[in-house]
Amino acid sequence: MTLRMEKVSKVFRDGPNEFKALDNVTLDVKEGEFIAVIGPSGSGKSTFLSTAGALLSPTSGAIMVDGRNIEKLSAKKKTMLRLEKIGFVFQSANLIPYLTVMDQLRVVNVLAKNKQRYETEEELLRHFGLGDRLKNFPSGLSGGERQRVAIARALINDPKLILADEPTASLDSKRGRQVVEMLAAEVRDRGKSGIMVTHDERVLDLCDRVLMMKDGQLVEAATVS
Ligand SMILES: Nc1ncnc2c1ncn2[C@@H]1O[C@H](COP(=O)(O)OP(=O)(O)OP(=O)(O)O)[C@@H](O)[C@H]1O
Ligand SMILES: [Mg+2]
């Protein structure tokens, strides 16, 4: 099991006010499984991804990533776990403006001390159709190209778990579908696990399971009517 979440809740406190953004979320994600999470704005989807990816600590419950209980890890070990096991794709590509396409990937390898590598940065970028964009800066790329660089960056350390928050949000439907097809192929062909938050119902057929977030609760979408 790549990811196991057991009765995970997340409460945000703001003075006397409490808000339960995640309510008793239980989920197992197997190798090779690609899961979509849908749900209304404010329902807790991004909070769920950040918690699954050890960016946010849960208020209660247990989270295991690749067999390790992340709650027990020090901040430093959590950072290493994210570098080695998890690939994040954020809604806006979040590229570093002053680095070229190649250097966006290299910086991850430097941080991870080159412990693991997918393949070379260049091979990975070619795989995503960016072979002739290696020396471009983000400002010289189209939205779709930026998003593909962000995905390549998320994959360069060969992570077990890919977490993508609306990776197609800034793309037209054709490009959006291509990006999701690439993520799905990566998960299946390389035995990874993927969770993608999306508002785009037209890409759900590319996923193995569709889950729905509603008021912080995660349920199978098929059971929602
Ligand atoms: N750091 C925080 N402090 C307080 N409340 C927060 C915090 N982060 C998120 N929330 C609240 O938790 C709820 C869930 O937020 P979240 O970002 O997970 O929603 P979402 O489903 O991703 O929405 P969207 O589709 O708009 O991105 C929202 O009501 C939000 O205001
Ligand atoms: Mg969100």
Tab-separated table of C-alpha atoms and ligand atoms in Angstrom:
chain	number	residue	atom	x	y	z
A	1	MET	CA	0.000	0.000	0.000
A	2	THR	CA	1.521	3.338	-0.995
A	3	LEU	CA	-0.788	5.494	1.081
A	4	ARG	CA	-2.964	4.558	4.011
A	5	MET	CA	-5.041	7.151	5.838
A	6	GLU	CA	-6.954	6.044	8.890
A	7	LYS	CA	-9.651	8.214	10.422
A	8	VAL	CA	-7.791	11.383	9.575
A	9	SER	CA	-9.318	14.670	10.718
A	10	LYS	CA	-7.990	18.186	10.373
A	11	VAL	CA	-9.378	21.027	12.446
A	12	PHE	CA	-8.348	24.621	11.723
A	13	ARG	CA	-8.554	26.890	14.748
A	14	ASP	CA	-8.968	30.614	14.415
A	15	GLY	CA	-9.310	32.132	17.890
A	16	PRO	CA	-12.483	30.677	19.404
A	17	ASN	CA	-13.663	29.323	16.042
A	18	GLU	CA	-13.001	25.786	14.887
A	19	PHE	CA	-13.442	24.466	11.397
A	20	LYS	CA	-13.266	20.777	10.566
A	21	ALA	CA	-11.768	20.700	7.086
A	22	LEU	CA	-11.214	16.903	7.117
A	23	ASP	CA	-13.665	14.655	8.894
A	24	ASN	CA	-12.645	11.056	9.552
A	25	VAL	CA	-11.044	10.336	6.188
A	26	THR	CA	-10.063	6.706	5.635
A	27	LEU	CA	-8.395	5.660	2.393
A	28	ASP	CA	-6.016	3.016	1.029
A	29	VAL	CA	-4.201	3.640	-2.224
A	30	LYS	CA	-2.530	0.672	-3.886
A	31	GLU	CA	0.396	0.555	-6.290
A	32	GLY	CA	-0.696	1.301	-9.831
A	33	GLU	CA	-3.890	3.002	-8.683
A	34	PHE	CA	-4.902	6.404	-10.022
A	35	ILE	CA	-7.653	8.112	-8.036
A	36	ALA	CA	-9.664	11.228	-8.818
A	37	VAL	CA	-11.095	13.428	-6.064
A	38	ILE	CA	-13.953	15.727	-6.970
A	39	GLY	CA	-16.100	17.958	-4.805
A	40	PRO	CA	-17.257	21.545	-4.317
A	41	SER	CA	-15.002	24.484	-3.543
A	42	GLY	CA	-14.124	24.609	0.144
A	43	SER	CA	-14.979	20.943	0.736
A	44	GLY	CA	-11.423	20.085	1.840
A	45	LYS	CA	-9.757	18.664	-1.284
A	46	SER	CA	-6.521	20.674	-1.062
A	47	THR	CA	-6.359	20.141	2.689
A	48	PHE	CA	-6.684	16.416	2.021
A	49	LEU	CA	-3.803	16.405	-0.504
A	50	SER	CA	-1.552	18.496	1.742
A	51	THR	CA	-2.248	16.177	4.662
A	52	ALA	CA	-1.652	13.027	2.582
A	53	GLY	CA	1.617	14.558	1.392
A	54	ALA	CA	2.938	15.453	4.864
A	55	LEU	CA	2.744	19.196	4.219
A	56	LEU	CA	0.048	19.562	6.908
A	57	SER	CA	-0.196	17.550	10.124
A	58	PRO	CA	-3.538	15.935	10.872
A	59	THR	CA	-5.340	16.835	14.097
A	60	SER	CA	-6.088	13.147	14.620
A	61	GLY	CA	-5.741	9.867	12.761
A	62	ALA	CA	-2.834	8.014	11.186
A	63	ILE	CA	-1.082	8.367	7.825
A	64	MET	CA	1.331	5.842	6.353
A	65	VAL	CA	3.320	6.643	3.223
A	66	ASP	CA	5.081	3.653	1.663
A	67	GLY	CA	4.815	1.791	4.969
A	68	ARG	CA	6.088	4.617	7.169
A	69	ASN	CA	3.994	6.342	9.787
A	70	ILE	CA	4.621	9.998	8.999
A	71	GLU	CA	3.357	11.311	12.320
A	72	LYS	CA	6.405	9.932	14.110
A	73	LEU	CA	8.919	11.589	11.790
A	74	SER	CA	10.870	14.720	12.697
A	75	ALA	CA	10.428	17.794	10.480
A	76	LYS	CA	13.708	16.998	8.745
A	77	LYS	CA	12.752	13.383	8.079
A	78	LYS	CA	9.379	14.534	6.757
A	79	THR	CA	11.159	16.818	4.300
A	80	MET	CA	13.319	13.911	3.138
A	81	LEU	CA	10.253	11.679	2.819
A	82	ARG	CA	8.585	14.293	0.609
A	83	LEU	CA	11.693	14.605	-1.534
A	84	GLU	CA	12.125	10.866	-1.933
A	85	LYS	CA	8.615	9.463	-2.003
A	86	ILE	CA	6.177	12.159	-3.045
A	87	GLY	CA	5.703	14.222	-6.179
A	88	PHE	CA	3.477	17.289	-5.948
A	89	VAL	CA	1.839	19.009	-8.880
A	90	PHE	CA	0.160	22.219	-7.782
A	91	GLN	CA	-2.716	23.990	-9.446
A	92	SER	CA	-0.537	26.790	-10.746
A	93	ALA	CA	2.662	25.198	-12.007
A	94	ASN	CA	4.741	27.011	-9.347
A	95	LEU	CA	7.888	27.107	-11.447
A	96	ILE	CA	10.831	29.225	-10.301
A	97	PRO	CA	10.890	32.246	-12.662
A	98	TYR	CA	14.686	32.606	-12.933
A	99	LEU	CA	15.491	28.947	-13.645
A	100	THR	CA	15.468	27.301	-17.069
A	101	VAL	CA	13.325	24.240	-17.732
A	102	MET	CA	16.339	21.944	-17.140
A	103	ASP	CA	17.259	23.697	-13.903
A	104	GLN	CA	13.696	23.386	-12.525
A	105	LEU	CA	14.383	19.631	-12.416
A	106	ARG	CA	18.050	19.834	-11.450
A	107	VAL	CA	17.279	21.796	-8.312
A	108	VAL	CA	15.199	18.885	-7.005
A	109	ASN	CA	18.046	16.464	-7.579
A	110	VAL	CA	20.431	18.782	-5.787
A	111	LEU	CA	18.063	18.999	-2.799
A	112	ALA	CA	17.623	15.225	-2.764
A	113	LYS	CA	21.402	14.830	-3.089
A	114	ASN	CA	20.845	12.749	-6.214
A	115	LYS	CA	19.982	9.739	-4.136
A	116	GLN	CA	17.523	8.439	-6.632
A	117	ARG	CA	16.929	9.368	-10.191
A	118	TYR	CA	14.181	8.678	-12.586
A	119	GLU	CA	16.384	9.005	-15.648
A	120	THR	CA	18.230	12.084	-16.754
A	121	GLU	CA	16.396	15.400	-16.582
A	122	GLU	CA	16.693	15.672	-20.336
A	123	GLU	CA	15.197	12.229	-20.995
A	124	LEU	CA	12.273	12.973	-18.736
A	125	LEU	CA	11.637	16.362	-20.365
A	126	ARG	CA	11.803	14.746	-23.816
A	127	HIS	CA	9.300	12.160	-22.650
A	128	PHE	CA	6.936	15.040	-21.934
A	129	GLY	CA	7.518	16.619	-25.331
A	130	LEU	CA	9.744	19.413	-23.988
A	131	GLY	CA	12.999	18.444	-25.700
A	132	ASP	CA	13.197	21.720	-27.589
A	133	ARG	CA	12.339	23.848	-24.551
A	134	LEU	CA	15.167	22.839	-22.205
A	135	LYS	CA	16.764	26.280	-22.037
A	136	ASN	CA	13.560	28.310	-21.899
A	137	PHE	CA	12.500	30.208	-18.819
A	138	PRO	CA	8.909	29.757	-17.580
A	139	SER	CA	7.898	33.137	-19.051
A	140	GLY	CA	8.741	31.751	-22.493
A	141	LEU	CA	6.473	28.704	-22.198
A	142	SER	CA	2.799	28.156	-22.892
A	143	GLY	CA	0.489	27.232	-20.013
A	144	GLY	CA	0.443	23.596	-21.110
A	145	GLU	CA	4.230	23.470	-21.365
A	146	ARG	CA	4.588	24.948	-17.885
A	147	GLN	CA	2.232	22.357	-16.520
A	148	ARG	CA	4.225	19.564	-18.174
A	149	VAL	CA	7.458	20.944	-16.682
A	150	ALA	CA	5.749	20.924	-13.278
A	151	ILE	CA	4.768	17.290	-13.782
A	152	ALA	CA	8.277	16.340	-14.915
A	153	ARG	CA	9.639	18.108	-11.832
A	154	ALA	CA	7.248	16.117	-9.642
A	155	LEU	CA	8.529	12.877	-11.197
A	156	ILE	CA	12.283	13.463	-11.380
A	157	ASN	CA	12.946	11.741	-8.062
A	158	ASP	CA	10.865	8.714	-9.015
A	159	PRO	CA	8.291	9.219	-6.236
A	160	LYS	CA	5.969	6.404	-5.155
A	161	LEU	CA	3.079	8.792	-4.630
A	162	ILE	CA	1.975	11.536	-7.014
A	163	LEU	CA	-0.384	14.199	-5.638
A	164	ALA	CA	-1.849	16.606	-8.163
A	165	ASP	CA	-4.138	19.524	-7.294
A	166	GLU	CA	-6.155	20.487	-10.366
A	167	PRO	CA	-3.254	19.930	-12.767
A	168	THR	CA	-5.432	20.817	-15.750
A	169	ALA	CA	-6.989	23.973	-14.339
A	170	SER	CA	-5.119	26.355	-16.638
A	171	LEU	CA	-5.425	24.215	-19.782
A	172	ASP	CA	-7.989	23.818	-22.551
A	173	SER	CA	-9.807	20.481	-22.538
A	174	LYS	CA	-7.610	18.790	-25.153
A	175	ARG	CA	-4.346	19.743	-23.449
A	176	GLY	CA	-5.888	18.973	-20.089
A	177	ARG	CA	-6.719	15.476	-21.188
A	178	GLN	CA	-3.184	14.949	-22.516
A	179	VAL	CA	-1.742	15.939	-19.147
A	180	VAL	CA	-4.033	13.535	-17.292
A	181	GLU	CA	-3.223	10.746	-19.774
A	182	MET	CA	0.467	11.273	-19.018
A	183	LEU	CA	-0.135	11.086	-15.278
A	184	ALA	CA	-2.269	7.957	-15.651
A	185	ALA	CA	0.376	6.243	-17.811
A	186	GLU	CA	3.101	7.149	-15.337
A	187	VAL	CA	1.128	5.611	-12.474
A	188	ARG	CA	0.277	2.407	-14.339
A	189	ASP	CA	3.514	1.779	-16.193
A	190	ARG	CA	5.777	2.474	-13.248
A	191	GLY	CA	3.744	1.033	-10.390
A	192	LYS	CA	3.217	4.371	-8.673
A	193	SER	CA	0.086	5.668	-6.983
A	194	GLY	CA	-1.655	8.863	-7.944
A	195	ILE	CA	-4.319	11.115	-6.497
A	196	MET	CA	-5.634	13.972	-8.580
A	197	VAL	CA	-8.066	16.656	-7.503
A	198	THR	CA	-10.055	17.809	-10.509
A	199	HIS	CA	-13.092	19.814	-11.499
A	200	ASP	CA	-13.012	18.356	-15.005
A	201	GLU	CA	-15.522	15.515	-15.329
A	202	ARG	CA	-14.270	14.729	-18.822
A	203	VAL	CA	-11.043	13.160	-17.517
A	204	LEU	CA	-12.636	10.889	-14.917
A	205	ASP	CA	-12.686	7.924	-17.335
A	206	LEU	CA	-8.863	7.912	-17.129
A	207	CYS	CA	-8.980	7.171	-13.380
A	208	ASP	CA	-9.461	3.840	-11.574
A	209	ARG	CA	-11.656	5.277	-8.830
A	210	VAL	CA	-13.530	8.510	-8.336
A	211	LEU	CA	-13.964	9.806	-4.800
A	212	MET	CA	-16.035	12.744	-3.690
A	213	MET	CA	-15.128	15.217	-0.959
A	214	LYS	CA	-18.117	16.692	0.799
A	215	ASP	CA	-17.844	18.811	3.944
A	216	GLY	CA	-14.511	17.155	4.755
A	217	GLN	CA	-15.779	13.606	4.270
A	218	LEU	CA	-14.396	11.407	1.514
A	219	VAL	CA	-16.836	8.960	-0.080
A	220	GLU	CA	-16.987	6.846	-3.247
A	221	ALA	CA	-18.505	9.094	-5.911
A	222	ALA	CA	-20.707	6.267	-7.211
A	223	THR	CA	-22.546	6.183	-3.893
A	224	VAL	CA	-23.308	9.900	-4.088
A	225	SER	CA	-26.505	10.825	-5.844
B	1	LIG	N1	-4.910	27.369	7.016
B	1	LIG	C1	-6.235	27.424	7.134
B	1	LIG	N2	-6.814	28.025	8.185
B	1	LIG	C2	-8.158	28.076	8.338
B	1	LIG	N3	-9.033	27.529	7.465
B	1	LIG	C3	-8.513	26.913	6.383
B	1	LIG	C4	-7.105	26.834	6.154
B	1	LIG	N4	-6.894	26.148	4.996
B	1	LIG	C5	-8.126	25.848	4.524
B	1	LIG	N5	-9.083	26.290	5.351
B	1	LIG	C6	-10.538	26.116	5.168
B	1	LIG	O1	-10.808	24.727	5.020
B	1	LIG	C7	-11.818	24.535	4.036
B	1	LIG	C8	-11.312	23.584	2.978
B	1	LIG	O2	-10.318	24.243	2.218
B	1	LIG	P1	-9.613	23.542	0.976
B	1	LIG	O3	-8.603	24.490	0.454
B	1	LIG	O4	-9.134	22.203	1.385
B	1	LIG	O5	-10.857	23.400	-0.025
B	1	LIG	P2	-10.880	22.856	-1.526
B	1	LIG	O6	-11.864	21.735	-1.562
B	1	LIG	O7	-9.511	22.577	-1.994
B	1	LIG	O8	-11.502	24.094	-2.318
B	1	LIG	P3	-11.194	24.634	-3.822
B	1	LIG	O9	-11.940	23.728	-4.756
B	1	LIG	O10	-11.773	26.017	-3.813
B	1	LIG	O11	-9.715	24.637	-4.036
B	1	LIG	C9	-12.176	25.920	3.511
B	1	LIG	O12	-13.348	26.329	4.137
B	1	LIG	C10	-11.007	26.769	3.899
B	1	LIG	O13	-11.401	28.104	4.114
B	2	MG	MG	-8.262	23.466	-3.468
